[in-house]
mmCIF file of C-alpha atoms and ligand atoms in Angstrom:
data_model
loop_
_atom_site.group_PDB
_atom_site.id
_atom_site.type_symbol
_atom_site.label_atom_id
_atom_site.label_comp_id
_atom_site.label_asym_id
_atom_site.label_seq_id
_atom_site.Cartn_x
_atom_site.Cartn_y
_atom_site.Cartn_z
ATOM 1 C CA MET I 1 -4.492 36.543 -6.940
ATOM 2 C CA SER I 2 -7.736 34.632 -7.593
ATOM 3 C CA SER I 3 -7.607 35.457 -11.268
ATOM 4 C CA THR I 4 -4.342 34.019 -12.127
ATOM 5 C CA SER I 5 -5.084 30.820 -9.718
ATOM 6 C CA ASN I 6 -8.439 30.045 -11.608
ATOM 7 C CA PHE I 7 -6.548 30.270 -14.621
ATOM 8 C CA GLU I 8 -4.115 27.528 -13.519
ATOM 9 C CA ILE I 9 -6.809 25.490 -12.478
ATOM 10 C CA ASP I 10 -8.420 25.905 -15.973
ATOM 11 C CA VAL I 11 -5.019 24.993 -17.696
ATOM 12 C CA LEU I 12 -4.792 21.962 -15.173
ATOM 13 C CA ILE I 13 -8.176 20.865 -16.193
ATOM 14 C CA GLU I 14 -7.557 21.156 -20.025
ATOM 15 C CA ALA I 15 -4.215 19.235 -19.508
ATOM 16 C CA LEU I 16 -6.153 16.337 -17.788
ATOM 17 C CA TRP I 17 -8.677 16.488 -20.802
ATOM 18 C CA ARG I 18 -5.830 15.762 -23.318
ATOM 19 C CA ILE I 19 -4.978 12.299 -21.693
ATOM 20 C CA LEU I 20 -8.559 11.134 -20.668
ATOM 21 C CA PRO I 21 -11.710 10.571 -22.918
ATOM 22 C CA ARG I 22 -14.132 13.172 -22.450
ATOM 23 C CA GLU I 23 -16.990 10.609 -24.013
ATOM 24 C CA ARG I 24 -16.348 8.203 -21.114
ATOM 25 C CA THR I 25 -17.321 10.416 -17.954
ATOM 26 C CA PRO I 26 -17.560 10.160 -15.194
ATOM 27 C CA ILE I 27 -14.080 8.864 -15.084
ATOM 28 C CA ALA I 28 -13.406 6.801 -12.234
ATOM 29 C CA LEU I 29 -10.091 7.263 -9.822
ATOM 30 C CA HIS I 30 -9.265 3.460 -10.501
ATOM 31 C CA GLU I 31 -11.389 0.709 -12.104
ATOM 32 C CA PRO I 32 -10.805 -2.815 -12.135
ATOM 33 C CA GLU I 33 -10.257 -4.740 -15.251
ATOM 34 C CA PHE I 34 -11.824 -8.086 -16.195
ATOM 35 C CA ASP I 35 -11.915 -10.310 -19.367
ATOM 36 C CA GLU I 36 -12.690 -13.776 -20.472
ATOM 37 C CA GLN I 37 -9.788 -15.231 -18.840
ATOM 38 C CA ASP I 38 -11.270 -14.200 -15.386
ATOM 39 C CA ALA I 39 -14.554 -15.688 -16.303
ATOM 40 C CA ARG I 40 -12.753 -18.933 -17.208
ATOM 41 C CA TYR I 41 -10.778 -19.144 -14.023
ATOM 42 C CA LEU I 42 -13.981 -18.396 -12.079
ATOM 43 C CA LEU I 43 -16.108 -21.088 -13.926
ATOM 44 C CA ASP I 44 -13.403 -23.625 -13.555
ATOM 45 C CA CYS I 45 -13.192 -22.958 -9.754
ATOM 46 C CA LEU I 46 -16.953 -23.252 -9.357
ATOM 47 C CA GLU I 47 -17.017 -26.587 -11.487
ATOM 48 C CA SER I 48 -14.287 -28.024 -9.333
ATOM 49 C CA THR I 49 -16.489 -27.239 -6.131
ATOM 50 C CA PHE I 50 -13.280 -26.083 -4.261
ATOM 51 C CA VAL I 51 -14.596 -22.591 -3.738
ATOM 52 C CA SER I 52 -13.797 -22.021 0.067
ATOM 53 C CA SER I 53 -10.270 -21.676 1.813
ATOM 54 C CA ALA I 54 -8.811 -24.827 0.536
ATOM 55 C CA GLY I 55 -8.308 -26.255 -3.045
ATOM 56 C CA PRO I 56 -5.769 -25.935 -5.913
ATOM 57 C CA TYR I 57 -6.370 -22.257 -6.815
ATOM 58 C CA VAL I 58 -5.337 -21.085 -3.298
ATOM 59 C CA ASP I 59 -1.943 -22.833 -3.865
ATOM 60 C CA LEU I 60 -1.623 -22.023 -7.406
ATOM 61 C CA PHE I 61 -2.126 -18.509 -6.773
ATOM 62 C CA GLU I 62 0.266 -18.218 -3.876
ATOM 63 C CA LYS I 63 2.807 -19.966 -6.384
ATOM 64 C CA ARG I 64 2.391 -17.345 -8.985
ATOM 65 C CA LEU I 65 2.789 -14.469 -6.267
ATOM 66 C CA CYS I 66 5.990 -16.045 -5.473
ATOM 67 C CA GLU I 67 7.106 -16.278 -9.014
ATOM 68 C CA PHE I 68 6.217 -12.673 -9.721
ATOM 69 C CA THR I 69 7.600 -10.921 -6.720
ATOM 70 C CA GLY I 70 10.535 -13.345 -6.199
ATOM 71 C CA ALA I 71 9.526 -14.032 -2.483
ATOM 72 C CA ARG I 72 10.047 -17.657 -1.233
ATOM 73 C CA GLN I 73 6.482 -17.706 0.348
ATOM 74 C CA ALA I 74 3.288 -16.220 -0.091
ATOM 75 C CA VAL I 75 0.328 -16.775 2.253
ATOM 76 C CA ALA I 76 -3.144 -15.795 0.542
ATOM 77 C CA VAL I 77 -5.490 -14.368 3.063
ATOM 78 C CA VAL I 78 -9.145 -12.410 3.022
ATOM 79 C CA ASN I 79 -7.615 -9.060 2.786
ATOM 80 C CA GLY I 80 -4.491 -6.744 3.058
ATOM 81 C CA THR I 81 -5.818 -5.629 6.411
ATOM 82 C CA ALA I 82 -5.984 -9.101 7.670
ATOM 83 C CA ALA I 83 -2.503 -9.801 5.885
ATOM 84 C CA LEU I 84 -1.010 -6.917 8.062
ATOM 85 C CA GLN I 85 -2.488 -7.572 11.263
ATOM 86 C CA THR I 86 -1.186 -11.056 10.940
ATOM 87 C CA ALA I 87 2.271 -10.307 9.731
ATOM 88 C CA LEU I 88 2.662 -7.733 12.729
ATOM 89 C CA ARG I 89 1.498 -10.407 15.149
ATOM 90 C CA LEU I 90 4.144 -13.015 13.228
ATOM 91 C CA ALA I 91 6.682 -10.124 14.117
ATOM 92 C CA GLU I 92 5.786 -10.317 17.705
ATOM 93 C CA VAL I 93 4.184 -7.233 17.919
ATOM 94 C CA GLY I 94 2.020 -7.270 21.088
ATOM 95 C CA GLU I 95 0.464 -5.606 23.918
ATOM 96 C CA GLY I 96 2.076 -2.231 25.003
ATOM 97 C CA ASP I 97 4.503 -2.036 22.081
ATOM 98 C CA GLU I 98 4.697 0.748 19.925
ATOM 99 C CA VAL I 99 5.056 0.349 16.081
ATOM 100 C CA LEU I 100 6.682 3.238 14.087
ATOM 101 C CA ILE I 101 4.048 4.154 11.054
ATOM 102 C CA PRO I 102 4.070 6.772 8.441
ATOM 103 C CA THR I 103 1.421 9.355 9.319
ATOM 104 C CA LEU I 104 0.594 9.529 5.640
ATOM 105 C CA THR I 105 -0.991 6.284 4.873
ATOM 106 C CA PHE I 106 -4.365 4.614 4.763
ATOM 107 C CA VAL I 107 -5.927 3.629 8.056
ATOM 108 C CA ALA I 108 -5.528 -0.067 7.873
ATOM 109 C CA THR I 109 -1.691 0.177 8.534
ATOM 110 C CA ALA I 110 -2.362 2.001 11.699
ATOM 111 C CA ASN I 111 -5.330 -0.136 12.719
ATOM 112 C CA SER I 112 -3.441 -3.302 12.240
ATOM 113 C CA ALA I 113 -0.950 -2.212 14.909
ATOM 114 C CA SER I 114 -4.023 -1.469 17.222
ATOM 115 C CA TYR I 115 -5.481 -5.010 16.373
ATOM 116 C CA CYS I 116 -2.165 -6.264 17.846
ATOM 117 C CA GLY I 117 -2.785 -4.277 21.075
ATOM 118 C CA ALA I 118 -0.048 -1.943 19.943
ATOM 119 C CA THR I 119 0.123 1.974 19.888
ATOM 120 C CA PRO I 120 1.087 3.440 16.315
ATOM 121 C CA HIS I 121 3.853 6.004 16.727
ATOM 122 C CA PHE I 122 3.910 8.439 13.611
ATOM 123 C CA ILE I 123 6.661 9.061 11.601
ATOM 124 C CA ASP I 124 7.426 11.728 8.791
ATOM 125 C CA SER I 125 7.404 11.137 5.117
ATOM 126 C CA THR I 126 9.819 12.460 2.250
ATOM 127 C CA GLU I 127 8.619 14.562 -0.232
ATOM 128 C CA CYS I 128 10.257 12.458 -3.151
ATOM 129 C CA THR I 129 8.828 8.984 -2.273
ATOM 130 C CA LEU I 130 5.729 10.053 -0.222
ATOM 131 C CA GLY I 131 6.937 7.408 2.079
ATOM 132 C CA LEU I 132 8.663 7.041 5.390
ATOM 133 C CA ASP I 133 11.743 9.294 5.720
ATOM 134 C CA PRO I 134 14.613 6.867 7.017
ATOM 135 C CA HIS I 135 16.920 9.799 7.626
ATOM 136 C CA LYS I 136 14.746 11.681 9.524
ATOM 137 C CA LEU I 137 13.654 8.705 11.508
ATOM 138 C CA SER I 138 17.415 7.782 12.229
ATOM 139 C CA GLU I 139 17.744 11.154 13.793
ATOM 140 C CA TYR I 140 14.558 11.011 15.781
ATOM 141 C CA LEU I 141 15.515 7.584 17.302
ATOM 142 C CA SER I 142 19.071 8.817 18.610
ATOM 143 C CA ASP I 143 17.012 11.734 20.429
ATOM 144 C CA ILE I 144 13.939 9.395 21.795
ATOM 145 C CA ALA I 145 15.149 5.822 21.808
ATOM 146 C CA GLU I 146 17.644 3.662 23.830
ATOM 147 C CA LEU I 147 18.805 0.046 23.367
ATOM 148 C CA SER I 148 18.609 -2.178 26.319
ATOM 149 C CA ASN I 149 18.854 -5.916 26.347
ATOM 150 C CA GLY I 150 18.815 -6.104 22.452
ATOM 151 C CA GLU I 151 15.591 -4.018 22.630
ATOM 152 C CA ALA I 152 14.675 -0.390 21.551
ATOM 153 C CA ARG I 153 12.655 1.359 23.936
ATOM 154 C CA ASN I 154 10.916 4.751 23.766
ATOM 155 C CA ARG I 155 12.583 6.998 26.641
ATOM 156 C CA LEU I 156 9.589 9.152 26.958
ATOM 157 C CA THR I 157 6.931 6.480 27.190
ATOM 158 C CA GLY I 158 8.932 3.372 28.210
ATOM 159 C CA ALA I 159 7.432 1.475 25.508
ATOM 160 C CA ARG I 160 9.127 -1.075 23.605
ATOM 161 C CA LEU I 161 9.642 -0.014 19.718
ATOM 162 C CA ALA I 162 8.703 -3.387 18.243
ATOM 163 C CA ALA I 163 8.665 -2.688 14.520
ATOM 164 C CA VAL I 164 8.515 -0.218 11.621
ATOM 165 C CA VAL I 165 5.943 -0.502 9.048
ATOM 166 C CA PRO I 166 7.035 1.333 5.645
ATOM 167 C CA MET I 167 3.984 1.875 3.302
ATOM 168 C CA HIS I 168 5.018 2.371 -0.584
ATOM 169 C CA THR I 169 2.508 5.249 -1.152
ATOM 170 C CA PHE I 170 0.684 4.772 -4.535
ATOM 171 C CA GLY I 171 3.241 2.241 -5.494
ATOM 172 C CA HIS I 172 6.349 4.443 -5.105
ATOM 173 C CA PRO I 173 8.891 2.379 -3.045
ATOM 174 C CA VAL I 174 10.465 3.705 0.361
ATOM 175 C CA GLU I 175 14.135 3.899 0.604
ATOM 176 C CA MET I 176 14.279 0.569 1.740
ATOM 177 C CA GLU I 177 18.142 0.256 1.935
ATOM 178 C CA ALA I 178 18.502 3.287 4.458
ATOM 179 C CA LEU I 179 15.463 1.877 6.231
ATOM 180 C CA LEU I 180 16.793 -1.481 6.734
ATOM 181 C CA GLU I 181 19.820 0.151 8.294
ATOM 182 C CA VAL I 182 18.139 2.140 10.541
ATOM 183 C CA ALA I 183 15.937 -0.920 11.652
ATOM 184 C CA SER I 184 18.746 -3.038 11.977
ATOM 185 C CA ARG I 185 20.777 -0.747 14.383
ATOM 186 C CA TRP I 186 17.526 -0.272 16.350
ATOM 187 C CA ARG I 187 16.663 -4.051 16.397
ATOM 188 C CA LEU I 188 13.310 -3.145 14.793
ATOM 189 C CA GLN I 189 11.043 -5.641 12.684
ATOM 190 C CA VAL I 190 10.389 -4.510 9.523
ATOM 191 C CA VAL I 191 6.815 -5.303 7.987
ATOM 192 C CA GLU I 192 6.206 -3.543 4.731
ATOM 193 C CA ASP I 193 2.725 -2.560 3.926
ATOM 194 C CA ALA I 194 3.033 -3.082 0.060
ATOM 195 C CA ALA I 195 -1.054 -3.101 -0.389
ATOM 196 C CA GLN I 196 -0.396 -0.605 -3.224
ATOM 197 C CA ALA I 197 2.760 -1.888 -4.555
ATOM 198 C CA LEU I 198 2.343 -5.065 -6.459
ATOM 199 C CA GLY I 199 4.425 -4.717 -9.634
ATOM 200 C CA SER I 200 6.851 -2.182 -7.942
ATOM 201 C CA PHE I 201 10.529 -2.792 -7.512
ATOM 202 C CA ARG I 202 13.354 -0.896 -5.899
ATOM 203 C CA SER I 203 16.814 -1.647 -7.075
ATOM 204 C CA GLY I 204 15.443 -4.924 -9.064
ATOM 205 C CA ARG I 205 13.697 -6.196 -5.778
ATOM 206 C CA HIS I 206 9.899 -6.257 -5.297
ATOM 207 C CA ALA I 207 8.320 -4.225 -2.792
ATOM 208 C CA GLY I 208 7.167 -6.093 0.182
ATOM 209 C CA THR I 209 10.265 -8.401 0.032
ATOM 210 C CA PHE I 210 12.826 -6.343 1.987
ATOM 211 C CA GLY I 211 11.464 -6.733 5.339
ATOM 212 C CA LYS I 212 11.085 -9.787 7.371
ATOM 213 C CA LEU I 213 7.308 -9.923 6.044
ATOM 214 C CA GLY I 214 5.480 -7.810 3.596
ATOM 215 C CA THR I 215 1.796 -7.685 2.831
ATOM 216 C CA LEU I 216 -0.340 -7.042 -0.539
ATOM 217 C CA SER I 217 -3.670 -6.314 -0.923
ATOM 218 C CA PHE I 218 -6.054 -7.076 -3.979
ATOM 219 C CA ASN I 219 -9.166 -5.220 -3.010
ATOM 220 C CA GLY I 220 -11.325 -4.071 -5.821
ATOM 221 C CA ASN I 221 -9.386 -0.796 -6.282
ATOM 222 C CA LYS I 222 -5.959 -2.030 -6.190
ATOM 223 C CA ILE I 223 -3.818 -2.868 -9.145
ATOM 224 C CA ILE I 224 -5.253 -6.520 -9.597
ATOM 225 C CA THR I 225 -8.214 -7.677 -7.477
ATOM 226 C CA THR I 226 -9.515 -10.787 -6.170
ATOM 227 C CA GLY I 227 -12.698 -8.986 -5.145
ATOM 228 C CA GLY I 228 -11.298 -8.825 -1.539
ATOM 229 C CA GLY I 229 -8.003 -10.553 -0.844
ATOM 230 C CA GLY I 230 -4.424 -10.075 0.555
ATOM 231 C CA ALA I 231 -1.200 -11.941 0.839
ATOM 232 C CA ILE I 232 1.585 -12.062 3.292
ATOM 233 C CA LEU I 233 5.365 -12.232 1.777
ATOM 234 C CA THR I 234 8.150 -13.787 3.390
ATOM 235 C CA ASP I 235 11.505 -15.646 2.648
ATOM 236 C CA ASP I 236 11.247 -17.359 6.146
ATOM 237 C CA ASP I 237 9.606 -20.680 5.704
ATOM 238 C CA THR I 238 8.693 -21.030 9.439
ATOM 239 C CA LEU I 239 6.892 -17.823 9.365
ATOM 240 C CA ALA I 240 4.924 -18.798 6.471
ATOM 241 C CA ASP I 241 3.952 -22.105 8.232
ATOM 242 C CA ARG I 242 2.974 -20.131 11.344
ATOM 243 C CA ALA I 243 1.024 -17.768 9.051
ATOM 244 C CA ARG I 244 -0.934 -20.681 7.446
ATOM 245 C CA HIS I 245 -1.613 -21.978 10.523
ATOM 246 C CA LEU I 246 -2.653 -18.828 12.248
ATOM 247 C CA VAL I 247 -5.003 -17.877 9.453
ATOM 248 C CA THR I 248 -6.943 -21.315 9.612
ATOM 249 C CA MET I 249 -8.104 -21.023 13.246
ATOM 250 C CA ALA I 250 -4.660 -22.664 14.464
ATOM 251 C CA LYS I 251 -6.082 -26.019 13.996
ATOM 252 C CA ARG I 252 -3.574 -28.674 14.239
ATOM 253 C CA PRO I 253 -3.490 -31.027 11.451
ATOM 254 C CA HIS I 254 -5.505 -33.830 12.178
ATOM 255 C CA ARG I 255 -7.690 -36.491 10.077
ATOM 256 C CA TRP I 256 -10.621 -36.048 12.387
ATOM 257 C CA GLU I 257 -9.642 -34.223 15.419
ATOM 258 C CA TYR I 258 -10.549 -30.665 16.327
ATOM 259 C CA VAL I 259 -7.593 -29.184 18.144
ATOM 260 C CA HIS I 260 -6.491 -25.579 18.137
ATOM 261 C CA ASP I 261 -3.263 -24.574 19.598
ATOM 262 C CA ALA I 262 -3.519 -20.571 19.618
ATOM 263 C CA ILE I 263 -6.329 -18.163 19.005
ATOM 264 C CA GLY I 264 -6.122 -17.972 15.429
ATOM 265 C CA TYR I 265 -8.227 -16.115 12.729
ATOM 266 C CA ASN I 266 -10.568 -17.115 10.026
ATOM 267 C CA PHE I 267 -8.498 -15.203 7.436
ATOM 268 C CA ARG I 268 -7.645 -17.559 4.658
ATOM 269 C CA LEU I 269 -8.503 -16.542 1.221
ATOM 270 C CA PRO I 270 -11.209 -18.482 -0.387
ATOM 271 C CA GLY I 271 -10.690 -20.486 -3.451
ATOM 272 C CA LEU I 272 -13.022 -18.423 -5.746
ATOM 273 C CA ASN I 273 -11.076 -15.370 -5.094
ATOM 274 C CA ALA I 274 -7.852 -17.044 -5.441
ATOM 275 C CA ALA I 275 -8.981 -18.248 -9.056
ATOM 276 C CA LEU I 276 -9.888 -14.715 -9.888
ATOM 277 C CA GLY I 277 -6.392 -13.737 -8.691
ATOM 278 C CA CYS I 278 -4.434 -16.310 -10.761
ATOM 279 C CA ALA I 279 -6.169 -14.820 -13.828
ATOM 280 C CA GLN I 280 -5.512 -11.297 -13.022
ATOM 281 C CA LEU I 281 -2.056 -12.009 -12.368
ATOM 282 C CA GLU I 282 -1.573 -13.033 -16.034
ATOM 283 C CA GLY I 283 -2.759 -9.600 -17.149
ATOM 284 C CA LEU I 284 -0.554 -7.832 -14.763
ATOM 285 C CA PRO I 285 2.516 -7.205 -16.928
ATOM 286 C CA ASP I 286 0.643 -5.774 -19.596
ATOM 287 C CA GLN I 287 -1.320 -3.552 -17.054
ATOM 288 C CA LEU I 288 1.908 -2.434 -15.633
ATOM 289 C CA GLU I 289 3.012 -1.203 -19.155
ATOM 290 C CA ARG I 290 -0.165 0.608 -19.828
ATOM 291 C CA LYS I 291 0.100 2.094 -16.156
ATOM 292 C CA ARG I 292 3.483 3.367 -17.015
ATOM 293 C CA ALA I 293 2.183 4.922 -20.420
ATOM 294 C CA LEU I 294 -0.531 6.942 -18.401
ATOM 295 C CA ALA I 295 1.904 8.149 -15.779
ATOM 296 C CA GLU I 296 4.348 9.093 -18.714
ATOM 297 C CA CYS I 297 1.347 11.217 -20.362
ATOM 298 C CA PHE I 298 0.737 12.877 -16.843
ATOM 299 C CA ARG I 299 4.358 13.834 -16.593
ATOM 300 C CA GLN I 300 4.466 15.677 -19.824
ATOM 301 C CA ALA I 301 0.904 17.232 -19.638
ATOM 302 C CA LEU I 302 1.736 18.625 -16.151
ATOM 303 C CA ALA I 303 5.288 19.650 -17.054
ATOM 304 C CA ALA I 304 4.261 22.787 -18.606
ATOM 305 C CA ILE I 305 2.152 24.003 -15.367
ATOM 306 C CA PRO I 306 4.521 25.505 -13.064
ATOM 307 C CA ALA I 307 2.236 25.381 -10.045
ATOM 308 C CA VAL I 308 1.949 21.699 -10.271
ATOM 309 C CA ARG I 309 4.347 18.752 -9.974
ATOM 310 C CA PHE I 310 3.523 15.170 -11.063
ATOM 311 C CA VAL I 311 4.815 12.510 -8.578
ATOM 312 C CA GLU I 312 7.448 10.432 -10.645
ATOM 313 C CA GLU I 313 8.949 7.146 -9.566
ATOM 314 C CA PRO I 314 11.912 7.702 -7.100
ATOM 315 C CA ASN I 315 15.588 7.119 -8.184
ATOM 316 C CA ASN I 316 16.533 3.399 -8.206
ATOM 317 C CA ALA I 317 12.792 2.430 -8.358
ATOM 318 C CA GLN I 318 10.348 1.231 -10.863
ATOM 319 C CA SER I 319 6.794 2.317 -9.633
ATOM 320 C CA ASN I 320 3.667 0.405 -10.818
ATOM 321 C CA TYR I 321 1.899 3.951 -10.701
ATOM 322 C CA TRP I 322 -0.992 2.805 -8.978
ATOM 323 C CA LEU I 323 -2.519 5.983 -8.330
ATOM 324 C CA ASN I 324 -1.029 8.967 -10.040
ATOM 325 C CA ALA I 325 -0.767 12.166 -8.004
ATOM 326 C CA LEU I 326 0.097 15.509 -8.446
ATOM 327 C CA LEU I 327 1.246 18.111 -5.817
ATOM 328 C CA LEU I 328 0.510 21.736 -6.038
ATOM 329 C CA ASP I 329 3.054 24.260 -5.042
ATOM 330 C CA GLU I 330 2.892 25.347 -1.570
ATOM 331 C CA ARG I 331 2.109 28.880 -2.934
ATOM 332 C CA VAL I 332 -1.534 27.524 -4.135
ATOM 333 C CA SER I 333 -2.017 24.959 -1.660
ATOM 334 C CA HIS I 334 -4.646 26.876 -0.037
ATOM 335 C CA LEU I 335 -6.599 26.316 -3.417
ATOM 336 C CA ARG I 336 -6.619 22.486 -3.019
ATOM 337 C CA ASN I 337 -10.215 22.361 -2.191
ATOM 338 C CA GLU I 338 -10.955 24.362 -5.052
ATOM 339 C CA VAL I 339 -9.127 22.413 -7.395
ATOM 340 C CA LEU I 340 -10.652 18.996 -6.093
ATOM 341 C CA ASP I 341 -14.029 20.718 -6.580
ATOM 342 C CA ALA I 342 -13.351 21.956 -10.277
ATOM 343 C CA ILE I 343 -11.828 18.568 -11.352
ATOM 344 C CA ASN I 344 -14.898 16.617 -9.882
ATOM 345 C CA ALA I 345 -17.564 19.002 -11.426
ATOM 346 C CA THR I 346 -15.791 18.581 -14.865
ATOM 347 C CA GLY I 347 -16.387 14.746 -14.520
ATOM 348 C CA ILE I 348 -13.060 13.565 -13.770
ATOM 349 C CA MET I 349 -12.742 12.042 -10.147
ATOM 350 C CA ALA I 350 -10.199 13.370 -8.058
ATOM 351 C CA ARG I 351 -9.219 12.969 -4.430
ATOM 352 C CA PRO I 352 -6.973 14.426 -1.660
ATOM 353 C CA SER I 353 -4.425 12.615 0.286
ATOM 354 C CA TRP I 354 -5.877 10.452 3.341
ATOM 355 C CA VAL I 355 -6.227 12.792 6.570
ATOM 356 C CA LEU I 356 -3.095 12.153 8.233
ATOM 357 C CA MET I 357 -3.136 9.431 10.882
ATOM 358 C CA HIS I 358 -2.495 11.899 13.796
ATOM 359 C CA LYS I 359 -5.337 14.122 12.955
ATOM 360 C CA LEU I 360 -7.650 11.147 13.411
ATOM 361 C CA GLN I 361 -9.544 11.267 16.642
ATOM 362 C CA MET I 362 -8.755 7.684 17.734
ATOM 363 C CA TYR I 363 -4.898 8.441 16.905
ATOM 364 C CA SER I 364 -4.506 12.000 18.201
ATOM 365 C CA GLN I 365 -2.883 11.136 21.382
ATOM 366 C CA CYS I 366 -0.291 8.755 19.953
ATOM 367 C CA PRO I 367 3.230 9.517 20.077
ATOM 368 C CA ARG I 368 4.751 11.094 17.055
ATOM 369 C CA MET I 369 7.775 12.927 15.647
ATOM 370 C CA ASP I 370 7.787 16.452 13.772
ATOM 371 C CA LEU I 371 5.539 15.676 10.981
ATOM 372 C CA THR I 372 6.215 18.902 8.449
ATOM 373 C CA THR I 373 6.607 17.236 5.437
ATOM 374 C CA ALA I 374 3.723 14.880 5.702
ATOM 375 C CA GLU I 375 1.327 17.942 6.721
ATOM 376 C CA SER I 376 2.830 19.752 3.726
ATOM 377 C CA LEU I 377 2.169 16.740 1.317
ATOM 378 C CA GLU I 378 -1.399 16.491 2.783
ATOM 379 C CA ARG I 379 -2.230 20.025 1.999
ATOM 380 C CA ARG I 380 -0.768 19.847 -1.762
ATOM 381 C CA LEU I 381 -1.664 16.391 -3.089
ATOM 382 C CA VAL I 382 -4.214 15.507 -5.373
ATOM 383 C CA ASN I 383 -4.816 12.065 -7.114
ATOM 384 C CA VAL I 384 -6.066 11.930 -10.552
ATOM 385 C CA PRO I 385 -7.710 8.897 -12.460
ATOM 386 C CA SER I 386 -5.337 6.095 -12.910
ATOM 387 C CA SER I 387 -7.141 3.129 -14.532
ATOM 388 C CA SER I 388 -4.607 1.275 -16.926
ATOM 389 C CA ARG I 389 -7.275 1.431 -19.752
ATOM 390 C CA TRP I 390 -6.512 5.074 -20.290
ATOM 391 C CA GLY I 391 -2.759 4.360 -20.866
ATOM 392 C CA ALA I 392 -3.668 2.097 -23.858
ATOM 393 C CA MET I 393 -4.842 5.232 -25.707
ATOM 394 C CA ALA I 394 -1.278 6.886 -25.123
HETATM 395 C C1 PLP B 1 -5.899 -1.038 0.489
HETATM 396 C C2 PLP B 1 -4.668 -0.844 1.777
HETATM 397 C C3 PLP B 1 -4.846 -1.747 2.724
HETATM 398 C C4 PLP B 1 -5.816 -2.893 3.030
HETATM 399 O O1 PLP B 1 -6.171 -3.490 1.994
HETATM 400 P P1 PLP B 1 -7.791 -4.283 2.186
HETATM 401 O O2 PLP B 1 -7.483 -5.270 1.236
HETATM 402 O O3 PLP B 1 -8.356 -3.091 1.815
HETATM 403 O O4 PLP B 1 -7.788 -4.728 3.474
HETATM 404 C C5 PLP B 1 -3.715 -1.614 3.805
HETATM 405 N N1 PLP B 1 -2.816 -0.531 3.807
HETATM 406 C C6 PLP B 1 -2.842 0.304 2.573
HETATM 407 C C7 PLP B 1 -1.858 1.283 2.237
HETATM 408 C C8 PLP B 1 -3.830 0.178 1.446
HETATM 409 O O5 PLP B 1 -3.815 0.914 0.472
#
């Protein structure tokens, strides 16, 4: 058994080396890209002295985010987690509520619900999108939920089911049409965690613009970076105004008086970060092309290895391929750690799935549905280097 398996690991590593440059080891999972344009914008921002959370670059960054995503409004904030926390608060998620969240996600998705005083309620994923399974969710809600006074309740816990938070894993869009239908039937607010999905589209529509609110991240490991940063997307002007108000300490506009009409947050994105964001957005279309070229290389190289499947963009979707992922066949899933050890030992960074949320100590008591598919994905998933620069060599 192990001789054939080891053979397959060697074949896999050979395939990776056909795509990645040996002379550049160690090869990181995802590196940001900077050029003279980034430096020019940053210098200009310094010279303007508007480096903090006001000034022309914040407005310009928001305008350009709207143009790129097609969202009517974008509100720039300090990071993707703050964006999601604020978006959930704007969706009126509060104390005692439950929020439907995929168990296969980065911990910030679940934490954001907790910050609002709500309890994450964990949902399974599909093998195809790696994201929330709207069909399984629909069946599950028919079993455990009831509608009363226009609100969904969990019959088992008595809690209100306030919202659902699809997360577009590695940039692969969730089946949003089906999910919106389920959400509307159960009166759930839809807040999309599109932190990984800038540049991803489904049916021609940008990820993060299907729900009432959506959020992006511009952390250093995401497709573009502002150092740290995030944004809230929405088509609702009133919500966008309230978002800008909440993230600037809920201070009422006044020429000299300090009146705050809610417990707001100090979450506004500084101008310096926004300036970098403006420059990074200019490079995004070119980066997306190189990401696709790199993904195509992986697809071709891995097609010859039966024990491995490259995760491709779902039907009707154009993914940004933020992180390339492969799935081991269930038959060899017990070798995942060996595969990870071997790939990392050769100088290529490879990482497993996040530990599923319901397995983390602080979320182990939270309500959840059957999570068979997510558990299988967790056993089999391996991320491989995905920096756009390697796509330029394709
Ligand atoms: C990166 C990420 C976040 C958080 O973004 P930060 O900017 O790091 O706070 C939230 N959710 C998901 C799924 C992410 O990948």
